[in-house]
CSV table of C-alpha atoms in Angstrom, one decimal:
chain,number,residue,atom,x,y,z
A,335,MET,CA,12.6,-9.3,11.9
A,336,SER,CA,14.5,-7.6,13.8
A,337,GLY,CA,13.4,-4.7,15.5
A,338,GLU,CA,9.9,-5.5,14.8
A,339,SER,CA,7.3,-6.5,17.4
A,340,VAL,CA,5.5,-9.6,17.5
A,341,HIS,CA,1.4,-10.2,18.1
A,342,GLU,CA,-0.3,-12.6,16.6
A,343,ALA,CA,-3.5,-12.1,17.8
A,344,SER,CA,-4.8,-9.8,14.5
A,345,SER,CA,-4.5,-10.8,11.2
A,346,VAL,CA,-5.0,-8.8,8.1
A,347,VAL,CA,-6.0,-9.4,4.7
A,348,VAL,CA,-4.4,-6.8,1.5
A,349,ILE,CA,-5.8,-6.6,-1.6
A,350,GLY,CA,-4.5,-4.9,-4.8
A,351,ASP,CA,-1.3,-5.3,-6.9
A,352,ALA,CA,2.0,-7.5,-6.8
A,353,LEU,CA,4.3,-7.1,-9.7
A,354,ILE,CA,8.1,-6.6,-10.8
A,355,ASP,CA,9.5,-3.6,-10.6
A,356,GLU,CA,12.4,-3.4,-13.6
A,357,ILE,CA,14.2,-0.7,-12.5
A,358,ARG,CA,16.3,1.6,-14.9
A,359,ASP,CA,18.7,4.5,-13.8
A,360,SER,CA,22.3,5.3,-14.1
A,361,ALA,CA,24.0,2.0,-11.7
A,362,GLY,CA,22.1,0.1,-15.1
A,363,VAL,CA,19.0,-2.5,-15.0
A,364,ARG,CA,17.7,-4.3,-11.9
A,365,GLU,CA,14.2,-6.2,-11.0
A,366,LEU,CA,13.0,-5.9,-7.7
A,367,VAL,CA,9.6,-7.4,-6.1
A,368,GLY,CA,7.0,-5.0,-5.5
A,369,GLY,CA,3.9,-3.6,-5.9
A,370,ALA,CA,2.0,-1.1,-3.5
A,371,ALA,CA,-0.3,-3.8,-2.2
A,372,LEU,CA,2.8,-6.4,-1.6
A,373,ASN,CA,4.5,-4.0,0.0
A,374,VAL,CA,1.6,-3.3,2.3
A,375,ALA,CA,1.3,-7.2,2.9
A,376,VAL,CA,5.4,-7.8,3.8
A,377,GLY,CA,5.1,-4.3,5.8
A,378,LEU,CA,2.6,-5.5,7.7
A,379,ARG,CA,4.2,-8.9,8.4
A,380,ARG,CA,7.7,-7.2,9.6
A,381,LEU,CA,5.9,-5.6,12.2
A,382,GLY,CA,4.2,-8.8,13.2
A,383,VAL,CA,1.2,-9.0,12.2
A,384,PRO,CA,-0.1,-12.0,10.2
A,385,THR,CA,-0.8,-11.3,6.9
A,386,THR,CA,-2.5,-13.0,3.4
A,387,LEU,CA,-2.3,-10.8,0.3
A,388,ILE,CA,-4.6,-11.4,-2.4
A,389,ALA,CA,-3.0,-10.5,-5.7
A,390,MET,CA,-3.2,-11.3,-9.6
A,391,VAL,CA,0.3,-13.3,-9.8
A,392,GLY,CA,1.4,-15.2,-13.2
A,393,ASP,CA,2.6,-18.7,-14.0
A,394,ASP,CA,6.0,-17.6,-15.1
A,395,GLU,CA,9.2,-17.1,-13.9
A,396,ALA,CA,8.1,-13.7,-12.4
A,397,GLY,CA,5.4,-14.9,-10.7
A,398,ASP,CA,7.8,-17.3,-9.3
A,399,HIS,CA,10.0,-14.7,-7.8
A,400,ILE,CA,6.9,-13.2,-6.0
A,401,ARG,CA,6.0,-16.0,-4.9
A,402,GLU,CA,9.3,-16.9,-3.0
A,403,TYR,CA,9.8,-13.2,-1.8
A,404,LEU,CA,6.3,-13.3,0.0
A,405,ASP,CA,7.0,-17.0,1.1
A,406,ASP,CA,10.5,-15.7,2.6
A,407,HIS,CA,8.6,-12.8,4.1
A,408,GLY,CA,6.4,-15.0,5.6
A,409,VAL,CA,3.1,-13.5,4.1
A,410,THR,CA,0.6,-15.8,2.8
A,411,LEU,CA,-0.6,-15.8,-1.1
A,412,VAL,CA,-4.2,-16.1,-2.3
A,413,GLY,CA,-3.4,-15.7,-6.0
A,414,THR,CA,-6.3,-14.7,-8.7
A,415,PRO,CA,-6.1,-15.9,-12.5
A,416,ALA,CA,-3.5,-13.9,-14.6
A,417,PRO,CA,-4.0,-14.5,-18.0
A,418,TYR,CA,-1.5,-12.1,-19.0
A,419,GLY,CA,1.1,-13.0,-16.8
A,420,SER,CA,2.8,-11.3,-14.0
A,421,SER,CA,2.6,-7.4,-13.7
A,422,ARG,CA,5.7,-5.7,-14.3
A,423,ALA,CA,6.7,-2.3,-14.3
A,424,VAL,CA,9.2,-0.3,-15.8
A,425,VAL,CA,10.7,2.4,-13.2
A,426,GLN,CA,13.3,5.5,-14.5
A,427,ARG,CA,14.2,8.4,-12.3
A,428,THR,CA,13.3,12.1,-13.6
A,429,ALA,CA,16.0,14.3,-12.8
A,430,ASP,CA,14.6,15.3,-9.3
A,431,GLY,CA,14.7,11.6,-8.4
A,432,GLU,CA,10.7,11.1,-8.6
A,433,PRO,CA,10.3,7.5,-10.0
A,434,THR,CA,8.0,7.4,-13.2
A,435,TYR,CA,6.6,3.9,-14.2
A,436,VAL,CA,5.4,2.4,-17.4
A,437,PHE,CA,3.5,-0.8,-17.0
A,438,ASN,CA,2.8,-3.9,-19.0
A,439,GLU,CA,-0.5,-5.3,-20.3
A,440,ALA,CA,-0.6,-7.5,-17.4
A,441,ALA,CA,-0.6,-4.5,-14.9
A,442,GLN,CA,-3.1,-2.5,-16.6
A,443,ARG,CA,-5.4,-5.3,-16.9
A,444,ARG,CA,-4.9,-6.6,-13.5
A,445,SER,CA,-8.1,-8.5,-11.9
A,446,ILE,CA,-8.6,-9.9,-9.0
A,447,ARG,CA,-11.0,-13.0,-8.4
A,448,PHE,CA,-12.6,-13.6,-5.1
A,449,SER,CA,-12.3,-17.4,-4.7
A,450,ASP,CA,-13.3,-19.6,-1.8
A,451,ALA,CA,-9.8,-19.2,-0.4
A,452,ALA,CA,-10.0,-15.5,-0.6
A,453,VAL,CA,-13.4,-15.1,1.0
A,454,SER,CA,-12.3,-17.0,4.3
A,455,ALA,CA,-9.3,-15.4,4.1
A,456,ILE,CA,-11.1,-12.2,4.2
A,457,ALA,CA,-13.7,-13.3,6.8
A,458,ASP,CA,-11.0,-14.0,9.3
A,459,ALA,CA,-9.5,-11.3,9.1
A,460,ASP,CA,-9.3,-8.0,11.9
A,461,LEU,CA,-8.4,-5.5,8.8
A,462,VAL,CA,-9.1,-5.5,5.1
A,463,VAL,CA,-6.6,-2.7,3.3
A,464,VAL,CA,-7.0,-2.6,-0.5
A,465,SER,CA,-4.5,-0.9,-2.2
A,466,CYS,CA,-4.0,0.4,-6.2
A,467,PHE,CA,-7.4,-1.7,-6.9
A,468,PRO,CA,-8.9,-1.2,-10.6
A,469,PHE,CA,-11.3,0.8,-9.3
A,470,ASP,CA,-12.3,2.2,-12.6
A,471,VAL,CA,-14.0,-1.4,-13.4
A,472,PRO,CA,-17.4,-1.4,-12.3
A,473,VAL,CA,-17.2,-5.0,-12.2
A,474,GLU,CA,-14.4,-5.5,-9.8
A,475,VAL,CA,-15.7,-3.1,-7.5
A,476,GLU,CA,-19.0,-4.6,-7.3
A,477,ALA,CA,-17.3,-7.9,-6.4
A,478,LEU,CA,-14.2,-6.4,-3.9
A,479,VAL,CA,-17.9,-4.5,-2.1
A,480,GLU,CA,-19.9,-8.1,-1.8
A,481,ALA,CA,-16.4,-9.8,-0.7
A,482,THR,CA,-15.9,-7.0,2.0
A,483,ARG,CA,-19.3,-6.7,2.8
A,484,GLY,CA,-19.3,-5.9,6.8
A,485,LYS,CA,-15.2,-5.7,7.5
A,486,ARG,CA,-13.8,-3.0,8.5
A,487,LEU,CA,-11.6,-1.6,6.1
A,488,ALA,CA,-8.4,0.6,5.0
A,489,ILE,CA,-8.6,1.9,1.4
A,490,ASP,CA,-5.3,3.4,-0.8
A,491,PRO,CA,-6.7,4.4,-4.2
A,492,ASN,CA,-3.2,4.1,-5.0
A,493,PRO,CA,-4.2,5.4,-8.8
A,494,ARG,CA,-1.3,5.3,-11.6
A,495,SER,CA,-1.6,7.4,-14.5
A,496,GLY,CA,-0.1,4.5,-16.4
A,497,MET,CA,-2.9,2.0,-15.2
A,498,LEU,CA,-6.1,4.5,-14.7
A,499,ARG,CA,-8.6,3.6,-17.7
A,500,ASP,CA,-11.2,5.9,-17.1
A,501,ARG,CA,-11.0,9.0,-14.2
A,502,ASP,CA,-14.5,9.6,-13.3
A,503,GLU,CA,-14.7,5.9,-13.2
A,504,PHE,CA,-12.1,5.3,-11.2
A,505,VAL,CA,-13.3,8.0,-8.9
A,506,ARG,CA,-16.8,6.6,-8.4
A,507,GLY,CA,-15.6,2.9,-7.6
A,508,PHE,CA,-13.2,4.1,-5.0
A,509,GLU,CA,-15.9,6.6,-3.1
A,510,ALA,CA,-18.1,3.3,-3.1
A,511,LEU,CA,-16.0,2.1,-0.9
A,512,ALA,CA,-14.4,4.7,0.7
A,513,PRO,CA,-17.3,6.1,3.4
A,514,HIS,CA,-17.6,2.3,4.2
A,515,SER,CA,-13.5,2.6,5.3
A,516,ALA,CA,-12.8,2.7,8.8
A,517,ILE,CA,-9.1,4.6,7.2
A,518,VAL,CA,-8.6,6.1,3.9
A,519,LYS,CA,-5.2,6.9,2.9
A,520,VAL,CA,-4.9,9.5,0.1
A,521,GLY,CA,-1.3,11.7,-1.2
A,522,ALA,CA,-0.6,14.9,-2.9
A,523,ASP,CA,-0.6,12.7,-6.6
A,524,ASP,CA,-3.9,10.7,-5.7
A,525,ALA,CA,-5.2,14.5,-5.4
A,526,THR,CA,-4.3,15.7,-8.5
A,527,LEU,CA,-4.6,12.6,-10.6
A,528,LEU,CA,-8.0,12.3,-9.0
A,529,TYR,CA,-9.4,15.5,-7.9
A,530,ASP,CA,-8.6,19.0,-8.2
A,531,GLY,CA,-5.1,18.6,-6.4
A,532,ASP,CA,-6.5,20.3,-3.3
A,533,LEU,CA,-5.5,17.8,-0.7
A,534,ASP,CA,-7.1,19.4,1.9
A,535,ALA,CA,-10.2,19.3,0.2
A,536,LEU,CA,-9.9,15.9,-0.4
A,537,ARG,CA,-9.7,15.0,2.9
A,538,ALA,CA,-12.9,17.0,3.7
A,539,ARG,CA,-14.0,15.5,0.9
A,540,LEU,CA,-13.4,11.9,2.3
A,541,ARG,CA,-14.1,12.7,5.9
A,542,ALA,CA,-17.5,14.3,5.4
A,543,THR,CA,-19.3,11.6,3.2
A,544,GLY,CA,-18.5,9.4,5.7
A,545,SER,CA,-14.8,8.0,6.0
A,546,GLY,CA,-13.9,6.6,9.9
A,547,ALA,CA,-10.2,8.4,9.2
A,548,VAL,CA,-8.3,10.0,6.8
A,549,LEU,CA,-4.3,9.9,6.5
A,550,ALA,CA,-3.5,12.5,4.3
A,551,THR,CA,0.6,12.5,2.9
A,552,ALA,CA,2.5,15.2,1.2
A,553,GLY,CA,5.9,13.4,0.6
A,554,ALA,CA,8.3,16.2,2.1
A,555,GLN,CA,5.4,18.6,3.6
A,556,GLY,CA,4.3,15.7,6.0
A,557,ALA,CA,1.1,13.6,6.7
A,558,VAL,CA,-2.0,15.0,8.3
A,559,LEU,CA,-4.4,12.3,9.9
A,560,GLU,CA,-7.8,13.2,10.4
A,561,SER,CA,-10.6,11.2,13.1
A,562,ASP,CA,-13.4,11.5,14.9
A,563,ALA,CA,-10.8,12.6,18.1
A,564,GLY,CA,-9.3,15.5,16.3
A,565,VAL,CA,-6.9,16.5,13.5
A,566,VAL,CA,-3.1,15.9,13.9
A,567,SER,CA,-0.1,16.7,12.0
A,568,ALA,CA,3.6,15.1,11.3
A,569,PRO,CA,6.5,16.4,9.7
A,570,ILE,CA,8.9,13.7,7.9
A,571,ALA,CA,11.1,11.8,10.1
A,572,THR,CA,14.6,13.3,10.3
A,573,LEU,CA,16.8,9.7,10.7
A,574,PRO,CA,20.4,9.1,10.3
A,575,GLY,CA,22.1,8.3,6.9
A,576,ARG,CA,21.0,9.7,3.4
A,577,ILE,CA,17.5,9.1,1.9
A,578,VAL,CA,18.0,6.3,-1.0
A,579,ASP,CA,14.6,5.8,-2.8
A,580,THR,CA,11.6,7.1,-1.8
A,581,VAL,CA,9.7,4.6,-3.7
A,582,GLY,CA,7.6,2.1,-0.8
A,583,ALA,CA,7.3,5.2,1.7
A,584,GLY,CA,3.6,5.9,1.4
A,585,ASP,CA,3.2,2.2,1.5
A,586,ALA,CA,5.4,1.7,4.4
A,587,THR,CA,3.5,4.7,5.7
A,588,LEU,CA,-0.2,2.5,5.2
A,589,ALA,CA,1.3,-0.5,6.9
A,590,ALA,CA,2.4,1.4,10.0
A,591,VAL,CA,-0.9,3.0,10.4
A,592,ALA,CA,-2.7,-0.3,9.4
A,593,ALA,CA,-0.5,-2.4,12.3
A,594,GLY,CA,-1.3,0.5,14.9
A,595,LEU,CA,-4.9,-0.1,13.9
A,596,VAL,CA,-5.3,-3.9,14.4
A,597,LEU,CA,-2.3,-3.9,17.4
A,598,ASP,CA,-3.2,-0.6,19.6
A,599,ALA,CA,-7.1,0.5,18.2
A,600,PRO,CA,-6.0,4.3,18.9
A,601,ARG,CA,-8.9,6.3,20.0
A,602,ASP,CA,-7.7,9.3,21.5
A,603,LEU,CA,-5.7,12.5,19.9
A,604,ASP,CA,-2.3,11.1,22.0
A,605,ALA,CA,-3.1,7.6,20.5
A,606,TRP,CA,-3.5,8.6,16.9
A,607,THR,CA,-0.9,11.0,17.5
A,608,SER,CA,1.7,8.1,18.5
A,609,LEU,CA,0.7,6.1,15.6
A,610,LEU,CA,1.2,8.8,12.9
A,611,GLU,CA,5.3,9.6,14.2
A,612,ARG,CA,5.5,6.0,14.5
A,613,ALA,CA,4.5,5.6,10.8
A,614,MET,CA,6.4,8.4,9.7
A,615,ASP,CA,9.5,7.2,11.5
A,616,VAL,CA,8.4,3.7,9.7
A,617,ALA,CA,8.4,5.6,6.6
A,618,ALA,CA,11.9,7.6,6.7
A,619,ALA,CA,13.7,4.4,7.5
A,620,THR,CA,12.2,2.7,4.3
A,621,CYS,CA,13.9,5.1,2.0
A,622,ARG,CA,17.4,4.8,3.4
A,623,ALA,CA,17.1,1.9,1.3
A,624,GLU,CA,16.5,0.8,-2.4
A,625,GLY,CA,12.9,-0.5,-2.6
A,626,GLY,CA,10.2,-0.9,-0.8
A,627,LEU,CA,10.7,-3.3,2.2
A,628,LEU,CA,9.1,-2.0,5.1
A,629,ARG,CA,12.4,-1.0,7.3
A,630,THR,CA,12.2,0.3,11.0
A,631,PRO,CA,14.7,2.7,12.5
A,632,GLU,CA,15.3,-0.5,15.3
A,633,SER,CA,16.3,-2.7,11.8
A,634,LEU,CA,18.3,0.0,10.8
A,635,ALA,CA,20.0,0.5,13.8
A,636,ASP,CA,20.9,-3.4,14.0
A,637,ALA,CA,22.1,-3.2,10.1
A,638,GLU,CA,25.2,-0.4,11.3
A,639,ARG,CA,25.6,-2.8,14.3
A,640,GLY,CA,26.5,-5.4,12.2
A,641,VAL,CA,22.8,-7.5,12.4
A,642,HIS,CA,21.5,-8.1,8.8
A,643,GLY,CA,18.2,-6.0,9.7
A,644,SER,CA,16.9,-4.8,6.3
């Protein structure tokens, strides 16, 4: 993990999805291990934070690849039953380079069960991150609320149109936990899919209903982070090299902010500003390679010097 800091005193549990991204474009077809929650979990570990991922992983070849990948990156997996096998997303590029996703049945019917091992990991964690959770299934939300009661939360609703069954129910489920969260991350796509498309209004809504902080990401327009300390903004970071793939940029941003919450605990505006700027640097570095694996500017520099730092 060249270039990443190491700090073993704090730990994070990430709850959400793990899947195989089947990428189809002019270069052909290839498979990468992915999923928003998995990307965040691996990203946190690469930033020096001991991390456990609670996700649905099948007893199949795809599941073997996911488990091997997590093991390679030092992330502990607490698996939940996968009656439909491992989740898969077919990823294709639109004319402007943005990815579109088609999900298999396992992804569409994803579910999280909180085993004794999951409950124990959550109890020991300094922060619980939730990303791409089935917020539109009330029984899933009820179990999540119970399992994380009293814990410091970071939530990314991360709805995907191909997995969204009931928009109104998803909003209700998401807003059942958002007011109790230390930070909520929302993007322009989330605002469009779940609300009226106004990201600033969504940020204000979440703050007004009790979210400790809100990180609002707007792609090429950068990001805004609002907390009790005030409002800070940061543009897209400029780094050497071309943008290869924007998949995972939001996950990298969330991982960097979550790492900052457990390692540095920002309180004043300067600290939040530094944290957001660092997160934008990490997101920009992640975009310099294919796939959702978090990169840092330091790891890119190491790679350029002949050290495998991706």
